[in-house]
Each structure stands twice: as C-alpha cells, then as structure tokens.
mmCIF file of C-alpha atoms and ligand atoms in Angstrom:
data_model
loop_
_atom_site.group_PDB
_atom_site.id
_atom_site.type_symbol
_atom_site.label_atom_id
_atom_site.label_comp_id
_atom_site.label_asym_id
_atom_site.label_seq_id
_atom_site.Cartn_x
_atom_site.Cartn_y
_atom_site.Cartn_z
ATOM 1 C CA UNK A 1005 -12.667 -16.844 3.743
ATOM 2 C CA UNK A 1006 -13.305 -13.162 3.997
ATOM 3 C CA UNK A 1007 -13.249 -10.679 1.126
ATOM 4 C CA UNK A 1008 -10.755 -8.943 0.280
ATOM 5 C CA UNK A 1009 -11.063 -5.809 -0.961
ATOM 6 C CA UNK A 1010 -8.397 -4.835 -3.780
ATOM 7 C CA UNK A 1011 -8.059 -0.999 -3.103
ATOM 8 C CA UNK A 1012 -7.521 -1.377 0.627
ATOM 9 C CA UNK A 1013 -3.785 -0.902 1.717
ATOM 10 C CA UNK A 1014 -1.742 -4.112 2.871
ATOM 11 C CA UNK A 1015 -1.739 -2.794 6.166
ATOM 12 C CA UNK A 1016 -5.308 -3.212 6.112
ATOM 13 C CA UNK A 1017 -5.479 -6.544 3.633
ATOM 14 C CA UNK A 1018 -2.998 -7.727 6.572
ATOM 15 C CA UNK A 1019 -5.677 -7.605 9.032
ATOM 16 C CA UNK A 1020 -8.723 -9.047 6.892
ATOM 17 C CA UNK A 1021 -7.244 -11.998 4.399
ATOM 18 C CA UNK A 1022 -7.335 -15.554 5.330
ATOM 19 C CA UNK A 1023 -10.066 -15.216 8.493
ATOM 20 C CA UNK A 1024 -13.187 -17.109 8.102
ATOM 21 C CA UNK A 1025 -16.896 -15.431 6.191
ATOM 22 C CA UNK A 1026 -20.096 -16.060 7.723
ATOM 23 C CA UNK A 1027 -22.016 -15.277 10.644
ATOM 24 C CA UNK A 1028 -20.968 -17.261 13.772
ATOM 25 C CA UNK A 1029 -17.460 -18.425 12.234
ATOM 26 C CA UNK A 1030 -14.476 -17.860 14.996
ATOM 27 C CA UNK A 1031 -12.471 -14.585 14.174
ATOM 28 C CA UNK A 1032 -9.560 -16.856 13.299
ATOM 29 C CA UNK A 1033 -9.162 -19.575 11.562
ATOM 30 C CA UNK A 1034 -8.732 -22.303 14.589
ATOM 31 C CA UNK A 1035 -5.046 -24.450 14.994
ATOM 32 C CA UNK A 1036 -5.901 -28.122 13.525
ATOM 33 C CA UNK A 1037 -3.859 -30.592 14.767
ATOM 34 C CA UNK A 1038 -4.623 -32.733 12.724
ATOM 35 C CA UNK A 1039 -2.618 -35.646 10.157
ATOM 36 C CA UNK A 1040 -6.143 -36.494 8.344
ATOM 37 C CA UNK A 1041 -9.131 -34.818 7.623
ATOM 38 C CA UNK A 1042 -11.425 -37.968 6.804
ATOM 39 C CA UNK A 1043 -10.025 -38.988 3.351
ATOM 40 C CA UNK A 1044 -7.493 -36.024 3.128
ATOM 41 C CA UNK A 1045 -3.912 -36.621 4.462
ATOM 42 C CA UNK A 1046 -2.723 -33.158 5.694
ATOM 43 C CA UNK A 1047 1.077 -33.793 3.940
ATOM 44 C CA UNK A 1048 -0.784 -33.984 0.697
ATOM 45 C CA UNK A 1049 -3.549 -31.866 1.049
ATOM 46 C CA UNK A 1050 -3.075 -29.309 3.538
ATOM 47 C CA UNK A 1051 -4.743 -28.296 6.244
ATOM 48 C CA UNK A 1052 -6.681 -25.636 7.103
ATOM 49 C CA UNK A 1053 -4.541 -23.430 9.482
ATOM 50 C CA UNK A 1054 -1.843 -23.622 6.964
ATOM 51 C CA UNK A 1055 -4.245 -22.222 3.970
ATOM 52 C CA UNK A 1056 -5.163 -19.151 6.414
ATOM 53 C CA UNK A 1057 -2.190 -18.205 5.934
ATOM 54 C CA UNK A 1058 -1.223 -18.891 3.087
ATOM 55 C CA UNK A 1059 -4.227 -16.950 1.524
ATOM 56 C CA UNK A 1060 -2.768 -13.891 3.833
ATOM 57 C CA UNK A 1061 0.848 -13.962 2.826
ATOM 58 C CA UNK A 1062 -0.054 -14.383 -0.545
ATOM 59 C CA UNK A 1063 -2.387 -11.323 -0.658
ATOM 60 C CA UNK A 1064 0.909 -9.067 0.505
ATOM 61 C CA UNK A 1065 2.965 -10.804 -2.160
ATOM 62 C CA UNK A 1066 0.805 -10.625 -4.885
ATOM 63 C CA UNK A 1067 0.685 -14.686 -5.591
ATOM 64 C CA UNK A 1068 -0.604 -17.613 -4.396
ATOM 65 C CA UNK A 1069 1.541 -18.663 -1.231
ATOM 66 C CA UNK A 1070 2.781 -22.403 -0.054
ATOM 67 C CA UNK A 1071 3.656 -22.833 3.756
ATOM 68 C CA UNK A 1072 6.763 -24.850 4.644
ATOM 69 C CA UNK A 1073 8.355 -26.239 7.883
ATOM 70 C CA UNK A 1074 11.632 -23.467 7.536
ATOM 71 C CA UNK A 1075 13.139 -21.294 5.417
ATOM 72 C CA UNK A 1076 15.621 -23.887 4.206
ATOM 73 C CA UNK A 1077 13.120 -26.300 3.912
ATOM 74 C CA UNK A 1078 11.460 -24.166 1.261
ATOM 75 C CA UNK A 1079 14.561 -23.668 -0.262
ATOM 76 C CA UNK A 1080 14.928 -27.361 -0.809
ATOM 77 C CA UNK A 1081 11.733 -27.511 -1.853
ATOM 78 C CA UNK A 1082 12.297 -24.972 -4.889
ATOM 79 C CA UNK A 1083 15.368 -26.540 -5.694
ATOM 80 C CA UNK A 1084 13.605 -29.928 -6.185
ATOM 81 C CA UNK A 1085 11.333 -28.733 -8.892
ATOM 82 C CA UNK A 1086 15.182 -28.660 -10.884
ATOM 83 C CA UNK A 1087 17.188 -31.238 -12.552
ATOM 84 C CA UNK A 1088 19.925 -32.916 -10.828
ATOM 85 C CA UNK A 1089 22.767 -30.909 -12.875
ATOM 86 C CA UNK A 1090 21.386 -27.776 -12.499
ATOM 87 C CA UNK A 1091 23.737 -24.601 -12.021
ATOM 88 C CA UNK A 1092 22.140 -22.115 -9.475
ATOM 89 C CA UNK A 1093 23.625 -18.896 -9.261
ATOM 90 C CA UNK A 1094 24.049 -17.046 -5.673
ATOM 91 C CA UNK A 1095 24.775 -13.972 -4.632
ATOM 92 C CA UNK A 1096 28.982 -13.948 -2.364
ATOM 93 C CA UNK A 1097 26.789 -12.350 0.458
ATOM 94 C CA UNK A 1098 23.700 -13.973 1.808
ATOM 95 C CA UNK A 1099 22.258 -16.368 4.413
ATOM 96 C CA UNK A 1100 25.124 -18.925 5.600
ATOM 97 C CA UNK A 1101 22.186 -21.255 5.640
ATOM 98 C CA UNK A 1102 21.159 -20.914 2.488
ATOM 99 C CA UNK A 1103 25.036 -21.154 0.973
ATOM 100 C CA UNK A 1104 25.655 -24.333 3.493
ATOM 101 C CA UNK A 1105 23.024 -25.967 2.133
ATOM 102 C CA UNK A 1106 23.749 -25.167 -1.766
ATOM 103 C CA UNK A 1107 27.676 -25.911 -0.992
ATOM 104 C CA UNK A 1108 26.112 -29.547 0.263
ATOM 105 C CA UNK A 1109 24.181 -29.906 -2.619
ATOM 106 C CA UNK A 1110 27.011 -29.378 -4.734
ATOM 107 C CA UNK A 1111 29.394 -31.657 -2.805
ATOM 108 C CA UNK A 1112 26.652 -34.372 -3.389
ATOM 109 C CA UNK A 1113 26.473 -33.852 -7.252
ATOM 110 C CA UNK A 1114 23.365 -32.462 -7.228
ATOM 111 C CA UNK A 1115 24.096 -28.963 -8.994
ATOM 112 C CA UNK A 1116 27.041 -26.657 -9.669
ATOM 113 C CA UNK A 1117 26.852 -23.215 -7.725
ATOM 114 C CA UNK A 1118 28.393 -19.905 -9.348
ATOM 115 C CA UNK A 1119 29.119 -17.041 -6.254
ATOM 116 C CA UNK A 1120 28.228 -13.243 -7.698
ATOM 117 C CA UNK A 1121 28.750 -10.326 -6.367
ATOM 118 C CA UNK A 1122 25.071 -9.190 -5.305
ATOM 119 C CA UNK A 1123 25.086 -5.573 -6.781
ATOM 120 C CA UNK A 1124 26.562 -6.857 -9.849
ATOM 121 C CA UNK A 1125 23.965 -6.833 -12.543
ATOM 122 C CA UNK A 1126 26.340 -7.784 -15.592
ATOM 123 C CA UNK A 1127 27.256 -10.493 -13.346
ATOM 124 C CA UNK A 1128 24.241 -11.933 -12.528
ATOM 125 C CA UNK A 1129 23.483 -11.829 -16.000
ATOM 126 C CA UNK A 1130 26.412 -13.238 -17.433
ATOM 127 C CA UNK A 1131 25.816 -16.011 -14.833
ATOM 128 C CA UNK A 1132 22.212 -16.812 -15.941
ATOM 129 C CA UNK A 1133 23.164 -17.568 -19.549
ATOM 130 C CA UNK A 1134 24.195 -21.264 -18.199
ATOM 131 C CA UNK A 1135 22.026 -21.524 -15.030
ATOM 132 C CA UNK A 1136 18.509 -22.971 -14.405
ATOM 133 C CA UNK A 1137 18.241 -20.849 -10.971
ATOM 134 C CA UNK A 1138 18.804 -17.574 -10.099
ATOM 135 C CA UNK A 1139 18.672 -17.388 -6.349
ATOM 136 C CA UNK A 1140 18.240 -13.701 -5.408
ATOM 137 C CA UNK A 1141 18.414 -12.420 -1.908
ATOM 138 C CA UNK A 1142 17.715 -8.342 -1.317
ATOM 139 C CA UNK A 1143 19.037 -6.933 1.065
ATOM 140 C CA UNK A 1144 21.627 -9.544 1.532
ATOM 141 C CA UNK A 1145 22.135 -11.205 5.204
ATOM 142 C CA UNK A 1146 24.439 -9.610 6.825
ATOM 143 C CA UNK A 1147 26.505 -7.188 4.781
ATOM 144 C CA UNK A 1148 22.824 -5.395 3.384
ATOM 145 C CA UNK A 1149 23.677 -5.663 -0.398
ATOM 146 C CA UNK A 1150 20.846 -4.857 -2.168
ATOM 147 C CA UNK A 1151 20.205 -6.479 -5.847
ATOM 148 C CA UNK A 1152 18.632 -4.699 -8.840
ATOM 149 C CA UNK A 1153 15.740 -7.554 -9.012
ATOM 150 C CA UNK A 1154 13.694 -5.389 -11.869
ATOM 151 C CA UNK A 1155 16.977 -5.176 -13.926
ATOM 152 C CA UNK A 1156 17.771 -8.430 -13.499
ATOM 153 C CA UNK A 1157 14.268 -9.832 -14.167
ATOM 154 C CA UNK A 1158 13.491 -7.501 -17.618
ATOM 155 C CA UNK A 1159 16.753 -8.619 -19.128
ATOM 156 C CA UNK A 1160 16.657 -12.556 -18.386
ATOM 157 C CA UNK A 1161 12.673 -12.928 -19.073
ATOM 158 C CA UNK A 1162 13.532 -11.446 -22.670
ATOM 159 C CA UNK A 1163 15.755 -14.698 -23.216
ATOM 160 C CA UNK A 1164 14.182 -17.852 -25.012
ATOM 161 C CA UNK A 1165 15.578 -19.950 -22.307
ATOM 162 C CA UNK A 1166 16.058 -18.849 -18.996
ATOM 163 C CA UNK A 1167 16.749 -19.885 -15.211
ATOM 164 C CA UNK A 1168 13.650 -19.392 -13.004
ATOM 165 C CA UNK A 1169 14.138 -16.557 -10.771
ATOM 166 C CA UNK A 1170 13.844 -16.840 -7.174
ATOM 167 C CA UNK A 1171 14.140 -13.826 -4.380
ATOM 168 C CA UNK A 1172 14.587 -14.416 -0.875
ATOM 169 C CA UNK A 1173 12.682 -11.477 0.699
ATOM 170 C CA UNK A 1174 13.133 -12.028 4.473
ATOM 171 C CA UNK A 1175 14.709 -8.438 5.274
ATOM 172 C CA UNK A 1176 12.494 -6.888 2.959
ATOM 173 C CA UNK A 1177 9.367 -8.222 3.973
ATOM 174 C CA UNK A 1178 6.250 -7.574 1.354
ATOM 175 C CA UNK A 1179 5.888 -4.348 2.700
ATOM 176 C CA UNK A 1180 9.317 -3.444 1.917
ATOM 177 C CA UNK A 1181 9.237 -5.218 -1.880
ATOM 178 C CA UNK A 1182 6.987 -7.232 -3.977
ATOM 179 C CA UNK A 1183 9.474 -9.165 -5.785
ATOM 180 C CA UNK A 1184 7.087 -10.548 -8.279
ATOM 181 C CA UNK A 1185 6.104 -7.823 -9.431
ATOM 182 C CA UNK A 1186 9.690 -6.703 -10.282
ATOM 183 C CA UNK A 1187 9.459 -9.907 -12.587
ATOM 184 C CA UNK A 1188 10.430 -12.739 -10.081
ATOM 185 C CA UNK A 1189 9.249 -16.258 -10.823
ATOM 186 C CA UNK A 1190 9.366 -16.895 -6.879
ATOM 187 C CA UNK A 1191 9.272 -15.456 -3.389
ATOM 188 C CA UNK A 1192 10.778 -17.038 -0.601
ATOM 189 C CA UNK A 1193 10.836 -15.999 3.239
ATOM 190 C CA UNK A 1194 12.136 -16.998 6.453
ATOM 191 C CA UNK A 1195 8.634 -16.511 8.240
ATOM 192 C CA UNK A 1196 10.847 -17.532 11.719
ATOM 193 C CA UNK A 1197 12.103 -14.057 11.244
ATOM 194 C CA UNK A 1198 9.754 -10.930 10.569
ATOM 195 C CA UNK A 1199 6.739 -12.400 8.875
ATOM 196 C CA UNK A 1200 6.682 -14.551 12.584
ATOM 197 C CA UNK A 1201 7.811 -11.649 14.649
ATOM 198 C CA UNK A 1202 7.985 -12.718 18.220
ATOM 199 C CA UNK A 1203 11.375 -15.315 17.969
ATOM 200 C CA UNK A 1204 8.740 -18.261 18.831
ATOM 201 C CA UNK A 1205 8.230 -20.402 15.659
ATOM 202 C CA UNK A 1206 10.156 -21.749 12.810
ATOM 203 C CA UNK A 1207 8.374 -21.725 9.213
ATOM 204 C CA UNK A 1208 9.268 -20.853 5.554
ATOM 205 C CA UNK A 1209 7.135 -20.263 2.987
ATOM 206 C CA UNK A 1210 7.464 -19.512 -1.103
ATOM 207 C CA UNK A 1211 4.854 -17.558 -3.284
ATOM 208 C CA UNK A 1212 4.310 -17.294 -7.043
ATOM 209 C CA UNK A 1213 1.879 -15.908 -9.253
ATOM 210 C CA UNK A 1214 2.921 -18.811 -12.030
ATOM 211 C CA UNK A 1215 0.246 -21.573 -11.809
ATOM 212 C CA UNK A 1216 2.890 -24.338 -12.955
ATOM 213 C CA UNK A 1217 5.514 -23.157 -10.545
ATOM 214 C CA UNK A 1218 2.599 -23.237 -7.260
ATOM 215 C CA UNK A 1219 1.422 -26.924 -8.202
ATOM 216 C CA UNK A 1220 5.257 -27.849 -8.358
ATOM 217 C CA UNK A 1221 5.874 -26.147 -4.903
ATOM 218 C CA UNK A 1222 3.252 -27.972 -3.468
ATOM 219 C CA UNK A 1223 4.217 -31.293 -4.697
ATOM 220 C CA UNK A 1224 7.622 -30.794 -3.925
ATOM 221 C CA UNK A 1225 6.029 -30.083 0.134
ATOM 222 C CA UNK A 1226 4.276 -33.669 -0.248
ATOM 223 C CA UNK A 1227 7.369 -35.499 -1.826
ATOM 224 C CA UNK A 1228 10.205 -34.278 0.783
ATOM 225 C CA UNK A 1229 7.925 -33.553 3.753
ATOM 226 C CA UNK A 1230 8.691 -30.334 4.500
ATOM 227 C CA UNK A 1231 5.515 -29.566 6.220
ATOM 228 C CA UNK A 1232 4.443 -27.192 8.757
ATOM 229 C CA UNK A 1233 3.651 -27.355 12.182
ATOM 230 C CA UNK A 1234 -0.101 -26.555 12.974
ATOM 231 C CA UNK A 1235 0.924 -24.235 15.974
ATOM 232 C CA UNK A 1236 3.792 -22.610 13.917
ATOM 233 C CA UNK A 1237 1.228 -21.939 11.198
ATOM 234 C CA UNK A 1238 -1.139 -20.146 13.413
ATOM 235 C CA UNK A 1239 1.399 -18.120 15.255
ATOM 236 C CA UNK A 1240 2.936 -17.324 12.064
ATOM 237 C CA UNK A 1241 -0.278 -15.510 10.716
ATOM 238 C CA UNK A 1242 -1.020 -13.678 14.093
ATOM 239 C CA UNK A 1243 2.102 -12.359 13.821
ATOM 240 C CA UNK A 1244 1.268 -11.505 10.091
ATOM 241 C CA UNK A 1245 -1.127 -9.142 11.271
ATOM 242 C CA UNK A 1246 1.135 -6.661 12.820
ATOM 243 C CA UNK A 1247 3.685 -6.905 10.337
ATOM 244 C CA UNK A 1248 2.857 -3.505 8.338
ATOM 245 C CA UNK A 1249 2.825 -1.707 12.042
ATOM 246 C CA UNK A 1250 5.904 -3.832 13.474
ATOM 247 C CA UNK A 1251 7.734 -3.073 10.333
ATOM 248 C CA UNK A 1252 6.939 1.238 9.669
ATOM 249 C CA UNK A 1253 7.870 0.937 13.433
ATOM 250 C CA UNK A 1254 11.062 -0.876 13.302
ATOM 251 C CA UNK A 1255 11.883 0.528 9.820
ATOM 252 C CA UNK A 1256 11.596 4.285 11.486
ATOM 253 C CA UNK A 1257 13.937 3.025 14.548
ATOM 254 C CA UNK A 1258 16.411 1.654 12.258
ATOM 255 C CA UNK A 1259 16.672 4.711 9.837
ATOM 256 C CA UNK A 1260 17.568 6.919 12.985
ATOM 257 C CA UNK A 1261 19.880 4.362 15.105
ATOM 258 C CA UNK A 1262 21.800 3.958 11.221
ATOM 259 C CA UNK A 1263 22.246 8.048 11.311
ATOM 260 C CA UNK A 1264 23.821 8.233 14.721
ATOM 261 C CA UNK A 1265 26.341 5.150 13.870
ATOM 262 C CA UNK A 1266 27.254 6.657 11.074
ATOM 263 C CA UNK A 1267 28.276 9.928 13.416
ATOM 264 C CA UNK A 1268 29.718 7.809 16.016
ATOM 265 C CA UNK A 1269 33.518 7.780 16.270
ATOM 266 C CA UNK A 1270 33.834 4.061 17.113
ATOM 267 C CA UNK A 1271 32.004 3.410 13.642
ATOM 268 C CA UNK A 1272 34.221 2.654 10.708
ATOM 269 C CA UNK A 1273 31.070 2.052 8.479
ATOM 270 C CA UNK A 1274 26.720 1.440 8.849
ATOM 271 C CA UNK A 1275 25.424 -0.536 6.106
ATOM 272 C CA UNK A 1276 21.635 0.561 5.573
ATOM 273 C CA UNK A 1277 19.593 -0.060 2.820
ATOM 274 C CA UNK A 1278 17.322 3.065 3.099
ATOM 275 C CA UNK A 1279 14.871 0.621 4.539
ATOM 276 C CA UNK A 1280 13.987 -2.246 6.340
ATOM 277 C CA UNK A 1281 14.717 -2.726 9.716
ATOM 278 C CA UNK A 1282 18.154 -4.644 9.142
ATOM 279 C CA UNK A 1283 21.450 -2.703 9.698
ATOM 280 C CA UNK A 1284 24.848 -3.799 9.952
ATOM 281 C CA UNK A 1285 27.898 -1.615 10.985
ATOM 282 C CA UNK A 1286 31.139 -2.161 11.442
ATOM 283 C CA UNK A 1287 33.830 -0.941 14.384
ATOM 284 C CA UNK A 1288 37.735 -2.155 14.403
ATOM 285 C CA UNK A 1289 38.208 -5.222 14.894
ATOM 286 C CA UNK A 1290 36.680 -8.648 16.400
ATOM 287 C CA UNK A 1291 37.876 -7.741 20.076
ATOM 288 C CA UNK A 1292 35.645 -4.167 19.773
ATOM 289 C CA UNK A 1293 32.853 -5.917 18.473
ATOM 290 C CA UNK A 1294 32.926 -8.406 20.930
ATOM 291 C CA UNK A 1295 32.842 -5.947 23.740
ATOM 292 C CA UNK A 1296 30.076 -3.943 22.294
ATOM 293 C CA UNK A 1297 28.122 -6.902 22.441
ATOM 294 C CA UNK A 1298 29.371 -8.363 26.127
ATOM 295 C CA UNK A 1299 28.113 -4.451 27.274
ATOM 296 C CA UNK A 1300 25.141 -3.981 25.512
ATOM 297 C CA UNK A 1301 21.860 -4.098 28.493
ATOM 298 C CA UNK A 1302 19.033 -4.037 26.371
ATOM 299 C CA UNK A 1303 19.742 -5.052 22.819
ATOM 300 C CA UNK A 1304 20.181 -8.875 23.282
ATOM 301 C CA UNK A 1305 23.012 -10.752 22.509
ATOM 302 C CA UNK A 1306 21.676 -13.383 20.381
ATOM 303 C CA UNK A 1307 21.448 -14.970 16.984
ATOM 304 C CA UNK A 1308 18.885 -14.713 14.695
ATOM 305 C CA UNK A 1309 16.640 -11.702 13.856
ATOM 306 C CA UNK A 1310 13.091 -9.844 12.891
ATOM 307 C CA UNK A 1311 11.636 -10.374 16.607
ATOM 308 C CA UNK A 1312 10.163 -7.542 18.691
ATOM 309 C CA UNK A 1313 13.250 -7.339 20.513
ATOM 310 C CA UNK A 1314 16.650 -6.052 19.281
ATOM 311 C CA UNK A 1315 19.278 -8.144 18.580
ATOM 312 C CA UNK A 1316 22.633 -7.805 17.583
ATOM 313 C CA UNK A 1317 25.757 -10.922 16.345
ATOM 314 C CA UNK A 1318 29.343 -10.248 15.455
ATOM 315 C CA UNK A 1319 28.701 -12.507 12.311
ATOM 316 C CA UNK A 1320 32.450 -13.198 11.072
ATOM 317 C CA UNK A 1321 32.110 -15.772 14.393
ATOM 318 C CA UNK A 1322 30.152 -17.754 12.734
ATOM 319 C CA UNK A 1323 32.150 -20.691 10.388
ATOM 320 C CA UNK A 1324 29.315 -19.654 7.173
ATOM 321 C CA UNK A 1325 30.141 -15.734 7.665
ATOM 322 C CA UNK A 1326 34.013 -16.197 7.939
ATOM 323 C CA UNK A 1327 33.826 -13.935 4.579
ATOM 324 C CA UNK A 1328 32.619 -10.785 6.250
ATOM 325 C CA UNK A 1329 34.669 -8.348 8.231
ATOM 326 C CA UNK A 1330 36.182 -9.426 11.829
ATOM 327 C CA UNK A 1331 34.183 -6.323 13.415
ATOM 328 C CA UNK A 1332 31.136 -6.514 11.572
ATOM 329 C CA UNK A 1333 27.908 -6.268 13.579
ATOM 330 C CA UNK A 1334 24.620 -6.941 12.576
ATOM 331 C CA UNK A 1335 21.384 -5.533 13.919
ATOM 332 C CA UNK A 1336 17.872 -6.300 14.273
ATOM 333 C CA UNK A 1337 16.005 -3.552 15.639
ATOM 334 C CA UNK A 1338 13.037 -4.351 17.510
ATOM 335 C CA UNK A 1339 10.056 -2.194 18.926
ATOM 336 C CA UNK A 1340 11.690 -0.953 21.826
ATOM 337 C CA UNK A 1341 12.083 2.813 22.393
ATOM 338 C CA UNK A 1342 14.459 4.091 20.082
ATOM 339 C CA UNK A 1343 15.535 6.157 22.675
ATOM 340 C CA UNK A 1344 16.465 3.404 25.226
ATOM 341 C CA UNK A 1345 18.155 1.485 22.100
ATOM 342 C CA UNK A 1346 20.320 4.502 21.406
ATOM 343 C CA UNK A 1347 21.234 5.113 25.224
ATOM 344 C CA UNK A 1348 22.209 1.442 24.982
ATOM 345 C CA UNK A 1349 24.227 1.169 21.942
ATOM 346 C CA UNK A 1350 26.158 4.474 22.796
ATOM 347 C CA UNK A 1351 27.339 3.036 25.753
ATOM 348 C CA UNK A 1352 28.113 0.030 24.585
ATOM 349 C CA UNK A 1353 30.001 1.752 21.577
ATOM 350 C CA UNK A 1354 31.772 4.116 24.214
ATOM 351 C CA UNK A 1355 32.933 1.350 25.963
ATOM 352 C CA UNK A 1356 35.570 0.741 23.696
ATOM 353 C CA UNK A 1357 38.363 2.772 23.525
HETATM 354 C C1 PLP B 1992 17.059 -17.232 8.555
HETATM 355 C C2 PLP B 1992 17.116 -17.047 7.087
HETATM 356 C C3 PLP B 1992 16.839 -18.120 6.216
HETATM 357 C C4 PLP B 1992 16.591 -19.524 6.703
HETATM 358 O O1 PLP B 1992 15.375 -19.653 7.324
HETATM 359 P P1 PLP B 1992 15.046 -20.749 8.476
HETATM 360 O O2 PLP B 1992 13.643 -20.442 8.823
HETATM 361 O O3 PLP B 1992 16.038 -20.525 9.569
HETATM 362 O O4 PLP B 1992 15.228 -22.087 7.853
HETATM 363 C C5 PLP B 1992 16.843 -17.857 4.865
HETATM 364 N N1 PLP B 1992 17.117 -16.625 4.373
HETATM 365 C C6 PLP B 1992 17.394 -15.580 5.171
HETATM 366 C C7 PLP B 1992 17.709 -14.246 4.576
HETATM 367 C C8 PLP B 1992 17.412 -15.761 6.558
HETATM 368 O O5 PLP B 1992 17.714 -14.714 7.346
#
C-alpha cells in the first residue's frame, strides 16, 4: 500500500491511503470476487478489496478499521464481543434501526437497554455506572442531538470498571469528528450513507485504535458472518475519496438552507448542529409536512440519506420514529445547487398555507 504521509490533510490522506505501491500496480486496488484465496477463506481472513479500505477509513478515523456487510451488522458485531446480560445504554433519539434491533435483543434476553436523553451528560453517566456499553450516536438521527463524547469519555475512562464506549459517527463523518480521539473505545458508521455517497451500496464498518477491541471485531465478522460484499467494498472506498469535498460542499449547502428555514414563516423550528450536512426542521403538523414533501421537484422524496442527491422523510411515519414530532422533516442535502434546493424548498414550504 502507498505511504501515507502524516502531515498531509485528510482531504488529501483521503485520496492516497489504501491504493497499491510499486511501479506497474493498478491505481486501485482491483474488486476480488473471491470466497478463497488458495488456503485463505475470505470470511476469516479478508480479502483484499475490503483491506483497501479499511486501511483508508481507518487513516480518517485515527484506528485500525474492520469492514462489515451494514451498519447494523456492525452493530451486532460490537455487541457480540459482550456478555449475554449486558446493559447497553442508548441515547431516546437515534437510528430506529439501531433501537429495533437493541429492543429485539432485549426481548430475547440478551441484554437490558437504559433510554437517555442524548445531551444529558449526568445521565449518561449515571447510566454507565451499571452498563458494559455505552452506545453513543452524535448528531442523533433525526432530531440532530448532539452528545458531549469528550465529557462523557474523560469522566467514565477515570472509573476502575467501565462500559466500552462506542460512537456511531454516520452524520458526522471523520471529517466532521474523530470520536476516538475524544476518548471513544469504538467508531461505528453506516458507510451506505455518506462514507458510500452515491445511494448504491450497503456496508458498515467499526474502527478502534485498541488492539484487543480490533482482533475481537474481526472475530466477531468471522463468527456471525457479517461480511462484505466485494463490489460494495470497492464502491464504498471510491466514494471515500470525495468524501472531504462532498462533505465541505454539502456541509456549506446545509448551513445556508438551515438559515433561511429558520426565517421562513411555515417553520416552527430547524434543528442544525453547526455542521454536517444533516438538518431537520419542523412545520405544523403531519398534513403540512406531508405536502411539503408531495410538492417538492428536486429534493427527492425518499428514505435514507448522505447521497449526492437531496432527500427529505417526514420521520414520525415511520413505526421506530413514532417518538418524534408529527411535522418533523428531515434533510439530507446533497450537491445540487443550493440555489435550485432553496427555489425548491420555498415552494414547497409556500405551498402550505
Ligand atoms: C442508516 C443508519 C444506520 C444503519 O446502517 P445500515 O447500513 O442501514 O445497516 C446506523 N446508524 C445511523 C445513524 C444510520 O443513519
């Protein structure tokens, strides 16, 4: 693999980690679809389209990174490395996916959850005293809660025994945090989102700078299966490679679309971070926000997020949302013109009346 070199930005280390060294090597590390590689079974041992980028996302998080076949799948996989018994603390606000599956996991007997309020840092705290996991997410999906992490972190890794600390970091991205080096154990992403960029792939991944905690990730991968896909893993690093450009873009778009909501007179509230190219804002009621979507031209319609297009979900219709308000919308802002988006979203917003 290339060099790295340590004072270059991550825009740049984006660009250069994880390709192949040597003259006459392909530019890119080429998709191997491949289940062995002669004595080497790829569950166990990895290929190499999956290390490419792994070595890549791990250079923007600081750690050493372990691809999975989702998001959830990686959360399953951390989750493994714990006791049956285990009480895992969650923030009220996050990823239905992410709660679904904990709920499950609790209706099987395989751990007690405790809910927090994300920006609560007593409460987190008071939480960890009897938990084994911490499971951070920052900026929350959808209501954009953000989480002291560094608070958090200093306080708990004090304590002689203490819950690992994981941070999901999907609508942060690195280049919005570097949870580990706020004092996180683990980093987790949705790379289907804006590590992946382009809506095309599914693929999770978790990264740690703890040697112990890596080798247990890894296992964990070989025990449940939670592999990815060869294609998936390849797209997912050529999207890597715009991410620091996709994101300042996005980011930018996102700062001035949340300034105009907030002016807007259809608006009751915009919930921005400050960063990131996540909003969520909020107009009456269910029937507003379902006509702001049913007008909108250009900003799709659709679930998910962190693609080059905008996209934008009433996410109280969703059974795992039911907890946030009726007229609730959340936004991913893409790379269109921010222009056009505004033009659109006005409309749409004047619309209802
Ligand atoms: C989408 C999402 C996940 C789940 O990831 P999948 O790739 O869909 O399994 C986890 N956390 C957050 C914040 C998400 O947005």
């Amino acid at each position: 693999m290339a060099g790295v070199n340590e004072r270059w930005s991550a825009r740049t280390r984006a660009i250069v980690a994880g390709r192949p060294s040597g003259p006459g090597q392909p530019m890119n590390v080429p998709i191997t679809p491949a289940s062995m590689l002669g004595l080497e079974y790829s569950r166990e041992d990895g290929t190499p389209t999956w290390a490419a980028f792994e070595t890549a996302l791990g250079e923007l998080e600081g750690g050493e990174a372990v691809a999975f076949a989702s998001g959830i799948a990686t959360a399953s996989a951390v989750l493994d490395s714990h006791a049956v018994g285990a009480t895992v603390v969650v923030p009220r606000d996050s990823y239905a996916g992410t709660r679904s599956y904990f709920a499950h996991e609790q209706e099987t007997g395989r751990i007690t959850v405790v809910s927090v309020d994300p920006t609560d840092t007593g409460a987190w705290l008071d939480a960890a005293a009897d938990a084994e996991l911490l499971w951070l997410e920052s900026p929350t999906n959808p209501s954009l809660y953000v989480t002291d992490i560094a608070a958090i972190a200093r306080e708990v890794r004090s304590w002689e025994r203490r819950p690992t600390i994981v941070v999901d970091n999907t609508f942060a991205t690195p280049l919005g945090q570097q949870p580990l080096g706020l004092g996180a154990d683990v980093v987790v992403h949705s790379a289907t989102k804006f590590i992946g960029g382009h809506s095309d792939l599914l693929l999770g991944v978790a990264v740690s700078n703890d040697p112990a905690r890596v080798t247990a990730l890894r296992r964990a991968r070989t025990l449940i299966g939670a592999t990815p896909g060869a294609l998936e893993a390849f797209l997912a690093l050529r999207g890597l490679r715009t991410l620091p450009v996709r994101f300042a873009e996005a980011s930018a778009t996102a700062a001035l679309l949340a300034e105009r909501l907030t002016g807007h007179s259809v608006v009751n509230r915009v919930r921005y971070p400050g960063y990131g190219a996540m909003l969520s804002f909020e107009v009456a009621d269910a029937n507003s926000a379902d006509r702001i979507c049913r007008e909108l031209q250009l900003v799709q319609h659709a679930t998910s997020l962190g693609g080059v297009e905008s996209t934008v979900e009433r996410r109280a219709a969703r059974p795992g949302d039911a907890h946030v308000a009726e007229g609730l919308l959340r936004l991913s802002v893409g790379l269109e013109d921010p222009e056009d988006l505004w033009d659109d979203l006005n409309r749409a917003l004047c619309s209802v009346n």
